[in-house]
Amino acid sequence: MSYLKKVRNFFTHPKTSLSLFGILLFSLFIAELIPQTTIRDASYYKSLSQSQPLLYTFIDKLSLHSFHISIWFLCIIALLTVSLILTTWNQFTTLSRTDFTTEQLDNRFSGRPVNQLNNCSVEQFSKRLKETLPAFGYRLSPNKCTSLRHYFIFTKHQFSRLGSPLLHTGLLLLIFASLYGFLFYNRGFVQIIEGETIAGNPPAWLETQKGIFAKTINPDFSFRLDKLFIDYWPDFSKKRVEGAFTITSQDGKQTPLHVSLGDPKHVEGLTFFQTIHFGYSVNLVLRKPGNPGIPTSFLLDNEKTPDIPPRTSDTFPLTDYTFDIVLYPDSEKPSLQLDHPSVSVTVRTGETIHFIGQIRPGKKRSFNGYDLYCESIKYWSGVTLVDGYALPLVYTAFFLIFTGITLIYLFESRKIIFRLETKSENEYLWSIAGFPRDTSPLFKNEIDEISHQISKQLVK
Amino acid sequence: MDSTQLLHYEFISYWIAVGIYILATVFFAVGLFFDNDKKVNVGHKLSLAGLAPHAAAISTHWYLSGHGPYLTKFESLSSSLWIAIIFYVLLTIKLDKLKPIGILVLPISFLMLGMGIMVNPAIEFLPGSFQTIWLIFHIFFNKLALGAILIALGCSVFYLMKESKGDEGFLKKLPSLALLDLYIYRFCGLCFVFWTITVIAGSIWAHKSWGRYWAWDPIETWSLITWVIFGLYMHLRRFHGLKEKRAAIFMIGCFLMVILTLFLVPFITKTVHTEYLL
């Protein structure tokens, strides 16, 4: 046996696939026992490295905290892929082999009960079978004859033999789609304020997931958030979050685009996803009389409950002042009422407070020789942008897996074979066998029933 | 009729359903242990009867919340068990010999239903990211998977009992060991199909909502573990002759994995599913 054939036999052996299943399971259990970087932030691992340095080193060296991108897990997936490719290939080649050899057929009949048939020709016997078997959903396949024996092969649900190769092809496609994502997928997150335009690849663009060979997201168009629409349920949960954008292509053509939760939109190879993250942008200008003003936007996260006002604390650019900002969108309603909101501002340097007061959009307040304007209060919206995902591949994989698994478990492929053996002129022996598992109770019952009916018909 | 009144009737309907299921269990127990077919049949009819107030309660809750019964733990448990019981009732109309499985399906159902009412029966609104057809597929097939695995569990338990005690008492009324073994395989296969659709629909929904199919969220990983275990069972069964007693024990393991994934993991870990399974 050649070396390659040995490798192929190893990877297609049921024990190999079973072992790989076991190893995969074991690795998934590890992933569940050890908190993963996908759900824990860096501070968790920092404190773990301080409290249990040995354990942390072990976890870190083996990448147990991010197992899905660790070398050992990728090796398991690679082995599984090789096994899947070879097994699927084997299954497709077996599929094209539909014929039994006479030797295989005879093996099937060893130890089966034999019935006597007198005064009946082969044609008559064949006619009876053709009358009886269709009632059970069986169709006649090409017969097989030797000098002494006739084989009548009836099949049912033969299409379900496609199930296993389809299922395994689907799984393979899914692995390839994941590999494609691992290499080329790029996912970015951007905070965009109403009225703001984003073009090219701004520094604010946060790449949250980037494949090894993925290109930086750099669209050929710019987009502006015109308005963010928020609808709330009475319990303040979000009923609708929808961003109205304007896309401007390089030739200046403008196209409106509405993106809401769960309804992503594709624009020139890039997909926009509206996220649940949004908040308020308080736009302030600080100016000394006679000098140009310093504009800045303070971004406040939307709170989960209406009784907690959004707040933030940050340094005002080009000054030493720290601004503590609390926004009261509306004292009665949870939604933002642009004609009512007010901003509570505390200006301080360290512990020294310079100003405490309320300010409304379009109004001015003064402190330490500065004029503080509240230009506007707008929404900011979180948008996820995805580049290079293998959507058609994934959908095809899902379709194949579903079809394959349905064919396997809901339609059982069965074959019933009749053997007619010549004993002497006008004297025959006939027997019946099923394939693949005729010991299974339901199939056995069916064979018994068919056998009974054939016997009755032959007596007639 | 105002919503407070409707809510009141909803709870009355729930408790009537729980009461009928308890009564059905009593009839199953008495019928099986005293070898009385009539009482088993009464238990079966009561199971069917219990579905009516249960359905009325689910419909009222649906009307009041404005969305299907799949958001909170209470809704999820209640609708899952309704589907599991209807699955059992319809199946046993066709396969009369499996009626005694009610002795397992009914108590599990009313206990979980009672637990659901105790946990949080409040009405919650449907967040924006949940307004998708893929969520309906995800949840509906998940409930069907639960129904199928409950039947497979019943067959496994009875297989083990019949295997160790023979045709003693009510066990003689059950299908043969070979047939029970086959039913375990078939229902496990059915559960595997439904579980696969659940995972697929869930990942398409995740993609539509968050721009990624899979994030190794604990419940995602656990559902993959469960899927792999089903795959393992199927491979062992088809290629390594896993059957009879060992297959029944393995099947019980599969059931425990399903319960762990559906009802324990969201409670003990922080997952994206915890946010809505209140």
mmCIF file of C-alpha atoms in Angstrom, chain A residues 13-346:
data_model
loop_
_atom_site.group_PDB
_atom_site.id
_atom_site.type_symbol
_atom_site.label_atom_id
_atom_site.label_comp_id
_atom_site.label_asym_id
_atom_site.label_seq_id
_atom_site.Cartn_x
_atom_site.Cartn_y
_atom_site.Cartn_z
ATOM 1 C CA HIS A 13 -11.173 5.691 9.180
ATOM 2 C CA PRO A 14 -14.235 6.096 11.441
ATOM 3 C CA LYS A 15 -11.962 5.813 14.495
ATOM 4 C CA THR A 16 -9.987 8.857 13.332
ATOM 5 C CA SER A 17 -13.072 10.997 12.876
ATOM 6 C CA LEU A 18 -14.336 9.805 16.249
ATOM 7 C CA SER A 19 -11.038 10.702 17.923
ATOM 8 C CA LEU A 20 -11.092 14.126 16.289
ATOM 9 C CA PHE A 21 -14.647 14.616 17.538
ATOM 10 C CA GLY A 22 -13.433 13.744 21.027
ATOM 11 C CA ILE A 23 -10.473 16.127 20.861
ATOM 12 C CA LEU A 24 -12.706 18.908 19.541
ATOM 13 C CA LEU A 25 -15.124 18.326 22.401
ATOM 14 C CA PHE A 26 -12.307 18.390 24.932
ATOM 15 C CA SER A 27 -11.001 21.685 23.535
ATOM 16 C CA LEU A 28 -14.479 23.214 23.629
ATOM 17 C CA PHE A 29 -14.831 22.194 27.274
ATOM 18 C CA ILE A 30 -11.514 23.919 28.002
ATOM 19 C CA ALA A 31 -12.830 27.025 26.282
ATOM 20 C CA GLU A 32 -15.814 26.957 28.586
ATOM 21 C CA LEU A 33 -13.820 26.394 31.770
ATOM 22 C CA ILE A 34 -11.303 29.160 31.121
ATOM 23 C CA PRO A 35 -12.739 32.663 30.665
ATOM 24 C CA GLN A 36 -12.109 33.771 27.089
ATOM 25 C CA THR A 37 -10.816 37.131 25.879
ATOM 26 C CA THR A 38 -14.025 37.448 23.869
ATOM 27 C CA ILE A 39 -15.996 37.981 27.068
ATOM 28 C CA ARG A 40 -13.392 39.225 29.617
ATOM 29 C CA ASP A 41 -11.378 42.400 29.332
ATOM 30 C CA ALA A 42 -7.623 42.813 29.793
ATOM 31 C CA SER A 43 -7.914 43.838 33.473
ATOM 32 C CA TYR A 44 -9.214 40.362 34.389
ATOM 33 C CA TYR A 45 -6.080 38.703 33.006
ATOM 34 C CA LYS A 46 -3.868 41.362 34.557
ATOM 35 C CA SER A 47 -5.244 40.630 37.996
ATOM 36 C CA LEU A 48 -5.002 36.882 37.316
ATOM 37 C CA SER A 49 -1.347 37.257 36.331
ATOM 38 C CA GLN A 50 -0.717 39.030 39.637
ATOM 39 C CA SER A 51 -2.704 36.708 41.890
ATOM 40 C CA GLN A 52 -1.779 33.390 40.201
ATOM 41 C CA PRO A 53 1.285 33.931 38.015
ATOM 42 C CA LEU A 54 1.947 30.214 37.388
ATOM 43 C CA LEU A 55 -1.599 29.488 36.289
ATOM 44 C CA TYR A 56 -1.638 32.605 34.130
ATOM 45 C CA THR A 57 1.662 31.645 32.429
ATOM 46 C CA PHE A 58 0.236 28.196 31.656
ATOM 47 C CA ILE A 59 -2.963 29.681 30.231
ATOM 48 C CA ASP A 60 -1.093 32.358 28.313
ATOM 49 C CA LYS A 61 1.562 30.066 26.807
ATOM 50 C CA LEU A 62 -1.084 27.698 25.489
ATOM 51 C CA SER A 63 -3.415 30.576 24.510
ATOM 52 C CA LEU A 64 -6.180 28.880 26.496
ATOM 53 C CA HIS A 65 -7.850 32.273 27.006
ATOM 54 C CA SER A 66 -8.315 32.742 23.260
ATOM 55 C CA PHE A 67 -8.487 29.135 22.185
ATOM 56 C CA HIS A 68 -10.235 29.784 18.863
ATOM 57 C CA ILE A 69 -7.148 31.515 17.464
ATOM 58 C CA SER A 70 -4.584 29.319 19.242
ATOM 59 C CA ILE A 71 -2.205 27.160 17.206
ATOM 60 C CA TRP A 72 -3.329 23.905 18.819
ATOM 61 C CA PHE A 73 -7.004 24.559 18.100
ATOM 62 C CA LEU A 74 -6.216 25.538 14.516
ATOM 63 C CA CYS A 75 -4.242 22.276 14.198
ATOM 64 C CA ILE A 76 -7.297 20.314 15.379
ATOM 65 C CA ILE A 77 -9.431 22.149 12.816
ATOM 66 C CA ALA A 78 -6.813 21.479 10.116
ATOM 67 C CA LEU A 79 -6.828 17.730 10.896
ATOM 68 C CA LEU A 80 -10.607 17.737 10.982
ATOM 69 C CA THR A 81 -10.645 19.503 7.613
ATOM 70 C CA VAL A 82 -8.314 16.940 6.027
ATOM 71 C CA SER A 83 -10.454 14.130 7.435
ATOM 72 C CA LEU A 84 -13.616 15.835 6.167
ATOM 73 C CA ILE A 85 -12.214 16.433 2.668
ATOM 74 C CA LEU A 86 -11.132 12.809 2.253
ATOM 75 C CA THR A 87 -14.298 11.384 3.814
ATOM 76 C CA THR A 88 -16.513 13.579 1.633
ATOM 77 C CA TRP A 89 -14.543 12.553 -1.443
ATOM 78 C CA ASN A 90 -14.975 8.895 -0.485
ATOM 79 C CA GLN A 91 -18.697 9.408 0.029
ATOM 80 C CA PHE A 92 -19.160 10.992 -3.380
ATOM 81 C CA THR A 93 -17.216 8.224 -5.113
ATOM 82 C CA THR A 94 -19.222 5.554 -3.241
ATOM 83 C CA LEU A 95 -22.378 7.335 -4.369
ATOM 84 C CA SER A 96 -21.559 6.708 -8.005
ATOM 85 C CA ARG A 97 -21.136 2.998 -7.277
ATOM 86 C CA THR A 98 -24.734 1.810 -7.162
ATOM 87 C CA ASP A 99 -24.315 -1.714 -8.433
ATOM 88 C CA PHE A 100 -23.819 -4.731 -6.210
ATOM 89 C CA THR A 101 -21.512 -7.461 -7.392
ATOM 90 C CA THR A 102 -23.070 -10.936 -7.459
ATOM 91 C CA GLU A 103 -20.685 -11.865 -4.671
ATOM 92 C CA GLN A 104 -21.952 -9.031 -2.490
ATOM 93 C CA LEU A 105 -25.507 -10.047 -3.285
ATOM 94 C CA ASP A 106 -24.888 -13.673 -2.370
ATOM 95 C CA ASN A 107 -23.280 -12.640 0.903
ATOM 96 C CA ARG A 108 -26.411 -10.728 1.687
ATOM 97 C CA PHE A 109 -28.494 -13.893 1.346
ATOM 98 C CA SER A 110 -26.442 -16.223 3.467
ATOM 99 C CA GLY A 111 -28.607 -17.779 6.165
ATOM 100 C CA ARG A 112 -31.859 -16.292 4.832
ATOM 101 C CA PRO A 113 -35.045 -18.380 4.742
ATOM 102 C CA VAL A 114 -35.739 -19.829 1.310
ATOM 103 C CA ASN A 115 -39.221 -20.303 -0.202
ATOM 104 C CA GLN A 116 -40.251 -22.845 -2.761
ATOM 105 C CA LEU A 117 -41.846 -21.645 -6.014
ATOM 106 C CA ASN A 118 -43.472 -24.113 -8.365
ATOM 107 C CA ASN A 119 -45.293 -23.678 -11.668
ATOM 108 C CA CYS A 120 -44.396 -20.045 -11.977
ATOM 109 C CA SER A 121 -42.089 -18.500 -14.541
ATOM 110 C CA VAL A 122 -39.450 -15.855 -13.857
ATOM 111 C CA GLU A 123 -41.614 -13.360 -15.758
ATOM 112 C CA GLN A 124 -44.646 -14.118 -13.604
ATOM 113 C CA PHE A 125 -42.592 -13.761 -10.443
ATOM 114 C CA SER A 126 -41.187 -10.467 -11.687
ATOM 115 C CA LYS A 127 -44.725 -9.269 -12.518
ATOM 116 C CA ARG A 128 -45.924 -10.038 -8.972
ATOM 117 C CA LEU A 129 -43.026 -8.098 -7.510
ATOM 118 C CA LYS A 130 -43.701 -5.120 -9.753
ATOM 119 C CA GLU A 131 -47.325 -5.153 -8.624
ATOM 120 C CA THR A 132 -46.570 -5.413 -4.905
ATOM 121 C CA LEU A 133 -43.468 -3.339 -4.208
ATOM 122 C CA PRO A 134 -44.634 0.093 -5.483
ATOM 123 C CA ALA A 135 -47.364 0.041 -2.834
ATOM 124 C CA PHE A 136 -44.556 0.149 -0.264
ATOM 125 C CA GLY A 137 -42.810 3.014 -2.051
ATOM 126 C CA TYR A 138 -40.164 0.874 -3.808
ATOM 127 C CA ARG A 139 -39.012 1.195 -7.396
ATOM 128 C CA LEU A 140 -37.391 -1.466 -9.503
ATOM 129 C CA SER A 141 -33.721 -0.984 -10.337
ATOM 130 C CA PRO A 142 -31.978 -2.845 -13.181
ATOM 131 C CA ASN A 143 -31.991 -6.580 -12.508
ATOM 132 C CA LYS A 144 -28.978 -8.756 -12.275
ATOM 133 C CA CYS A 145 -28.810 -12.265 -13.693
ATOM 134 C CA THR A 146 -26.389 -15.129 -13.684
ATOM 135 C CA SER A 147 -26.939 -18.488 -15.346
ATOM 136 C CA LEU A 148 -28.720 -19.855 -12.279
ATOM 137 C CA ARG A 149 -29.846 -16.826 -10.365
ATOM 138 C CA HIS A 150 -32.024 -13.779 -10.954
ATOM 139 C CA TYR A 151 -31.787 -10.790 -8.653
ATOM 140 C CA PHE A 152 -34.570 -8.208 -8.512
ATOM 141 C CA ILE A 153 -33.419 -5.055 -6.762
ATOM 142 C CA PHE A 154 -35.999 -2.552 -5.466
ATOM 143 C CA THR A 155 -34.991 0.791 -4.000
ATOM 144 C CA LYS A 156 -36.642 3.446 -1.821
ATOM 145 C CA HIS A 157 -35.469 6.990 -0.918
ATOM 146 C CA GLN A 158 -32.251 6.572 -2.875
ATOM 147 C CA PHE A 159 -31.858 10.352 -2.961
ATOM 148 C CA SER A 160 -31.179 10.279 0.787
ATOM 149 C CA ARG A 161 -27.780 8.719 0.045
ATOM 150 C CA LEU A 162 -26.814 12.248 -0.924
ATOM 151 C CA GLY A 163 -27.443 13.343 2.673
ATOM 152 C CA SER A 164 -24.111 12.417 4.178
ATOM 153 C CA PRO A 165 -21.900 13.902 1.412
ATOM 154 C CA LEU A 166 -24.018 17.065 1.409
ATOM 155 C CA LEU A 167 -23.791 17.444 5.185
ATOM 156 C CA HIS A 168 -20.032 16.975 5.140
ATOM 157 C CA THR A 169 -19.602 19.358 2.180
ATOM 158 C CA GLY A 170 -21.609 21.955 4.110
ATOM 159 C CA LEU A 171 -19.369 21.535 7.145
ATOM 160 C CA LEU A 172 -16.314 21.905 4.915
ATOM 161 C CA LEU A 173 -17.690 25.085 3.377
ATOM 162 C CA LEU A 174 -18.327 26.437 6.853
ATOM 163 C CA ILE A 175 -14.714 25.744 7.818
ATOM 164 C CA PHE A 176 -13.518 27.451 4.614
ATOM 165 C CA ALA A 177 -15.766 30.441 5.324
ATOM 166 C CA SER A 178 -14.294 30.688 8.840
ATOM 167 C CA LEU A 179 -10.789 30.422 7.374
ATOM 168 C CA TYR A 180 -11.634 33.168 4.900
ATOM 169 C CA GLY A 181 -12.860 35.294 7.808
ATOM 170 C CA PHE A 182 -9.768 34.467 9.842
ATOM 171 C CA LEU A 183 -7.591 35.709 6.999
ATOM 172 C CA PHE A 184 -9.543 38.521 5.359
ATOM 173 C CA TYR A 185 -12.442 39.633 7.590
ATOM 174 C CA ASN A 186 -12.342 43.191 8.891
ATOM 175 C CA ARG A 187 -14.809 44.600 11.350
ATOM 176 C CA GLY A 188 -14.731 48.192 12.490
ATOM 177 C CA PHE A 189 -16.740 50.342 14.855
ATOM 178 C CA VAL A 190 -17.248 54.064 14.551
ATOM 179 C CA GLN A 191 -19.028 56.675 16.635
ATOM 180 C CA ILE A 192 -20.648 59.218 14.365
ATOM 181 C CA ILE A 193 -22.474 62.374 15.449
ATOM 182 C CA GLU A 194 -25.568 63.649 13.653
ATOM 183 C CA GLY A 195 -24.402 65.924 10.846
ATOM 184 C CA GLU A 196 -20.875 64.500 10.893
ATOM 185 C CA THR A 197 -19.301 63.169 7.690
ATOM 186 C CA ILE A 198 -16.747 60.375 7.686
ATOM 187 C CA ALA A 199 -14.492 59.822 4.712
ATOM 188 C CA GLY A 200 -11.633 57.408 4.103
ATOM 189 C CA ASN A 201 -10.058 55.739 7.082
ATOM 190 C CA PRO A 202 -10.273 58.104 10.022
ATOM 191 C CA PRO A 203 -8.234 57.523 13.173
ATOM 192 C CA ALA A 204 -11.505 57.238 15.108
ATOM 193 C CA TRP A 205 -12.185 54.036 13.231
ATOM 194 C CA LEU A 206 -11.812 51.236 15.729
ATOM 195 C CA GLU A 207 -10.925 47.922 14.148
ATOM 196 C CA THR A 208 -12.420 45.377 16.511
ATOM 197 C CA GLN A 209 -11.577 42.277 14.494
ATOM 198 C CA LYS A 210 -9.084 42.082 11.673
ATOM 199 C CA GLY A 211 -7.965 39.057 9.672
ATOM 200 C CA ILE A 212 -4.262 38.339 9.159
ATOM 201 C CA PHE A 213 -4.337 39.480 5.525
ATOM 202 C CA ALA A 214 -7.296 41.862 5.810
ATOM 203 C CA LYS A 215 -6.949 45.260 4.214
ATOM 204 C CA THR A 216 -7.674 48.349 6.285
ATOM 205 C CA ILE A 217 -11.230 49.532 5.755
ATOM 206 C CA ASN A 218 -10.883 52.413 3.351
ATOM 207 C CA PRO A 219 -14.131 53.054 1.496
ATOM 208 C CA ASP A 220 -14.297 54.956 -1.797
ATOM 209 C CA PHE A 221 -17.181 57.003 -0.463
ATOM 210 C CA SER A 222 -17.971 59.250 2.448
ATOM 211 C CA PHE A 223 -21.030 58.968 4.653
ATOM 212 C CA ARG A 224 -22.898 61.390 6.832
ATOM 213 C CA LEU A 225 -25.329 60.614 9.641
ATOM 214 C CA ASP A 226 -28.263 62.911 8.980
ATOM 215 C CA LYS A 227 -30.471 61.774 11.831
ATOM 216 C CA LEU A 228 -30.774 59.016 14.376
ATOM 217 C CA PHE A 229 -34.286 57.796 15.151
ATOM 218 C CA ILE A 230 -34.939 56.184 18.511
ATOM 219 C CA ASP A 231 -38.248 54.726 19.651
ATOM 220 C CA TYR A 232 -38.695 53.412 23.169
ATOM 221 C CA TRP A 233 -41.042 50.936 24.736
ATOM 222 C CA PRO A 234 -42.815 52.125 27.898
ATOM 223 C CA ASP A 235 -40.140 50.360 29.995
ATOM 224 C CA PHE A 236 -37.386 52.425 28.265
ATOM 225 C CA SER A 237 -36.083 49.450 26.267
ATOM 226 C CA LYS A 238 -35.272 50.312 22.673
ATOM 227 C CA LYS A 239 -37.974 49.526 20.189
ATOM 228 C CA ARG A 240 -36.208 50.982 17.167
ATOM 229 C CA VAL A 241 -32.766 52.432 16.517
ATOM 230 C CA GLU A 242 -32.382 53.625 12.956
ATOM 231 C CA GLY A 243 -29.759 55.808 11.347
ATOM 232 C CA ALA A 244 -30.512 57.903 8.266
ATOM 233 C CA PHE A 245 -27.273 58.325 6.318
ATOM 234 C CA THR A 246 -26.266 60.029 3.106
ATOM 235 C CA ILE A 247 -23.633 58.229 1.066
ATOM 236 C CA THR A 248 -21.556 60.431 -1.217
ATOM 237 C CA SER A 249 -19.579 58.602 -3.902
ATOM 238 C CA GLN A 250 -16.323 59.867 -5.389
ATOM 239 C CA ASP A 251 -18.156 61.451 -8.330
ATOM 240 C CA GLY A 252 -20.322 63.422 -5.910
ATOM 241 C CA LYS A 253 -23.476 61.322 -6.311
ATOM 242 C CA GLN A 254 -25.513 61.275 -3.108
ATOM 243 C CA THR A 255 -27.639 58.305 -2.035
ATOM 244 C CA PRO A 256 -29.796 58.079 1.092
ATOM 245 C CA LEU A 257 -29.323 54.986 3.276
ATOM 246 C CA HIS A 258 -31.431 53.871 6.235
ATOM 247 C CA VAL A 259 -29.855 51.312 8.540
ATOM 248 C CA SER A 260 -31.772 49.919 11.485
ATOM 249 C CA LEU A 261 -31.089 47.240 14.082
ATOM 250 C CA GLY A 262 -31.084 43.791 12.512
ATOM 251 C CA ASP A 263 -31.325 45.172 8.994
ATOM 252 C CA PRO A 264 -27.798 45.759 7.642
ATOM 253 C CA LYS A 265 -27.174 47.443 4.296
ATOM 254 C CA HIS A 266 -24.439 46.867 1.718
ATOM 255 C CA VAL A 267 -22.634 49.778 0.098
ATOM 256 C CA GLU A 268 -19.826 49.108 -2.375
ATOM 257 C CA GLY A 269 -18.491 45.986 -0.677
ATOM 258 C CA LEU A 270 -18.920 47.329 2.835
ATOM 259 C CA THR A 271 -21.802 46.401 5.125
ATOM 260 C CA PHE A 272 -23.293 48.870 7.602
ATOM 261 C CA PHE A 273 -24.796 47.521 10.816
ATOM 262 C CA GLN A 274 -26.702 49.837 13.142
ATOM 263 C CA THR A 275 -25.698 48.966 16.713
ATOM 264 C CA ILE A 276 -27.654 49.389 19.934
ATOM 265 C CA HIS A 277 -24.979 51.833 21.151
ATOM 266 C CA PHE A 278 -25.858 55.460 20.968
ATOM 267 C CA GLY A 279 -25.778 58.524 23.162
ATOM 268 C CA TYR A 280 -25.624 62.290 23.144
ATOM 269 C CA SER A 281 -23.056 64.696 21.856
ATOM 270 C CA VAL A 282 -22.935 67.953 23.791
ATOM 271 C CA ASN A 283 -21.194 70.481 21.531
ATOM 272 C CA LEU A 284 -19.588 73.329 23.455
ATOM 273 C CA VAL A 285 -17.479 76.329 22.402
ATOM 274 C CA LEU A 286 -15.123 78.087 24.799
ATOM 275 C CA ARG A 287 -14.029 81.549 23.743
ATOM 276 C CA LYS A 288 -12.185 84.541 25.164
ATOM 277 C CA PRO A 289 -13.577 87.846 23.849
ATOM 278 C CA GLY A 290 -11.686 88.807 20.705
ATOM 279 C CA ASN A 291 -10.250 85.302 20.187
ATOM 280 C CA PRO A 292 -11.531 82.473 17.985
ATOM 281 C CA GLY A 293 -13.510 79.905 19.960
ATOM 282 C CA ILE A 294 -12.425 76.347 20.769
ATOM 283 C CA PRO A 295 -15.206 73.977 19.788
ATOM 284 C CA THR A 296 -15.416 70.468 21.206
ATOM 285 C CA SER A 297 -17.928 67.644 21.461
ATOM 286 C CA PHE A 298 -18.437 65.692 24.676
ATOM 287 C CA LEU A 299 -19.840 62.226 23.980
ATOM 288 C CA LEU A 300 -22.186 60.832 26.633
ATOM 289 C CA ASP A 301 -23.400 57.240 26.680
ATOM 290 C CA ASN A 302 -27.114 56.640 26.830
ATOM 291 C CA GLU A 303 -28.088 55.159 30.179
ATOM 292 C CA LYS A 304 -30.147 51.986 30.503
ATOM 293 C CA THR A 305 -32.771 53.564 32.729
ATOM 294 C CA PRO A 306 -34.467 56.959 32.361
ATOM 295 C CA ASP A 307 -33.831 57.987 35.983
ATOM 296 C CA ILE A 308 -30.041 58.126 35.487
ATOM 297 C CA PRO A 309 -29.000 61.141 33.398
ATOM 298 C CA PRO A 310 -26.117 60.595 30.948
ATOM 299 C CA ARG A 311 -22.837 62.036 32.209
ATOM 300 C CA THR A 312 -19.169 62.371 31.358
ATOM 301 C CA SER A 313 -16.022 64.018 32.627
ATOM 302 C CA ASP A 314 -13.175 65.168 30.361
ATOM 303 C CA THR A 315 -10.587 67.869 29.831
ATOM 304 C CA PHE A 316 -11.491 70.716 27.528
ATOM 305 C CA PRO A 317 -8.912 70.734 24.659
ATOM 306 C CA LEU A 318 -6.152 73.390 24.849
ATOM 307 C CA THR A 319 -7.127 74.311 28.437
ATOM 308 C CA ASP A 320 -6.457 72.944 31.930
ATOM 309 C CA TYR A 321 -10.149 72.808 32.689
ATOM 310 C CA THR A 322 -11.938 69.582 33.438
ATOM 311 C CA PHE A 323 -15.609 69.612 32.490
ATOM 312 C CA ASP A 324 -18.054 67.441 34.453
ATOM 313 C CA ILE A 325 -21.140 67.267 32.298
ATOM 314 C CA VAL A 326 -24.564 65.903 33.172
ATOM 315 C CA LEU A 327 -27.264 65.988 30.515
ATOM 316 C CA TYR A 328 -30.960 66.170 31.317
ATOM 317 C CA PRO A 329 -32.563 65.307 27.977
ATOM 318 C CA ASP A 330 -36.004 65.818 29.423
ATOM 319 C CA SER A 331 -37.255 65.679 32.946
ATOM 320 C CA GLU A 332 -40.488 63.887 32.076
ATOM 321 C CA LYS A 333 -39.971 61.852 28.928
ATOM 322 C CA PRO A 334 -37.245 59.340 28.250
ATOM 323 C CA SER A 335 -36.745 60.558 24.689
ATOM 324 C CA LEU A 336 -34.652 63.525 23.708
ATOM 325 C CA GLN A 337 -36.716 66.669 23.315
ATOM 326 C CA LEU A 338 -34.414 69.098 21.572
ATOM 327 C CA ASP A 339 -36.322 72.184 22.706
ATOM 328 C CA HIS A 340 -36.065 71.221 26.365
ATOM 329 C CA PRO A 341 -32.740 69.692 27.263
ATOM 330 C CA SER A 342 -30.342 71.322 29.603
ATOM 331 C CA VAL A 343 -26.748 70.597 30.474
ATOM 332 C CA SER A 344 -25.371 70.841 33.952
ATOM 333 C CA VAL A 345 -21.700 71.858 33.737
ATOM 334 C CA THR A 346 -19.063 71.935 36.453
#
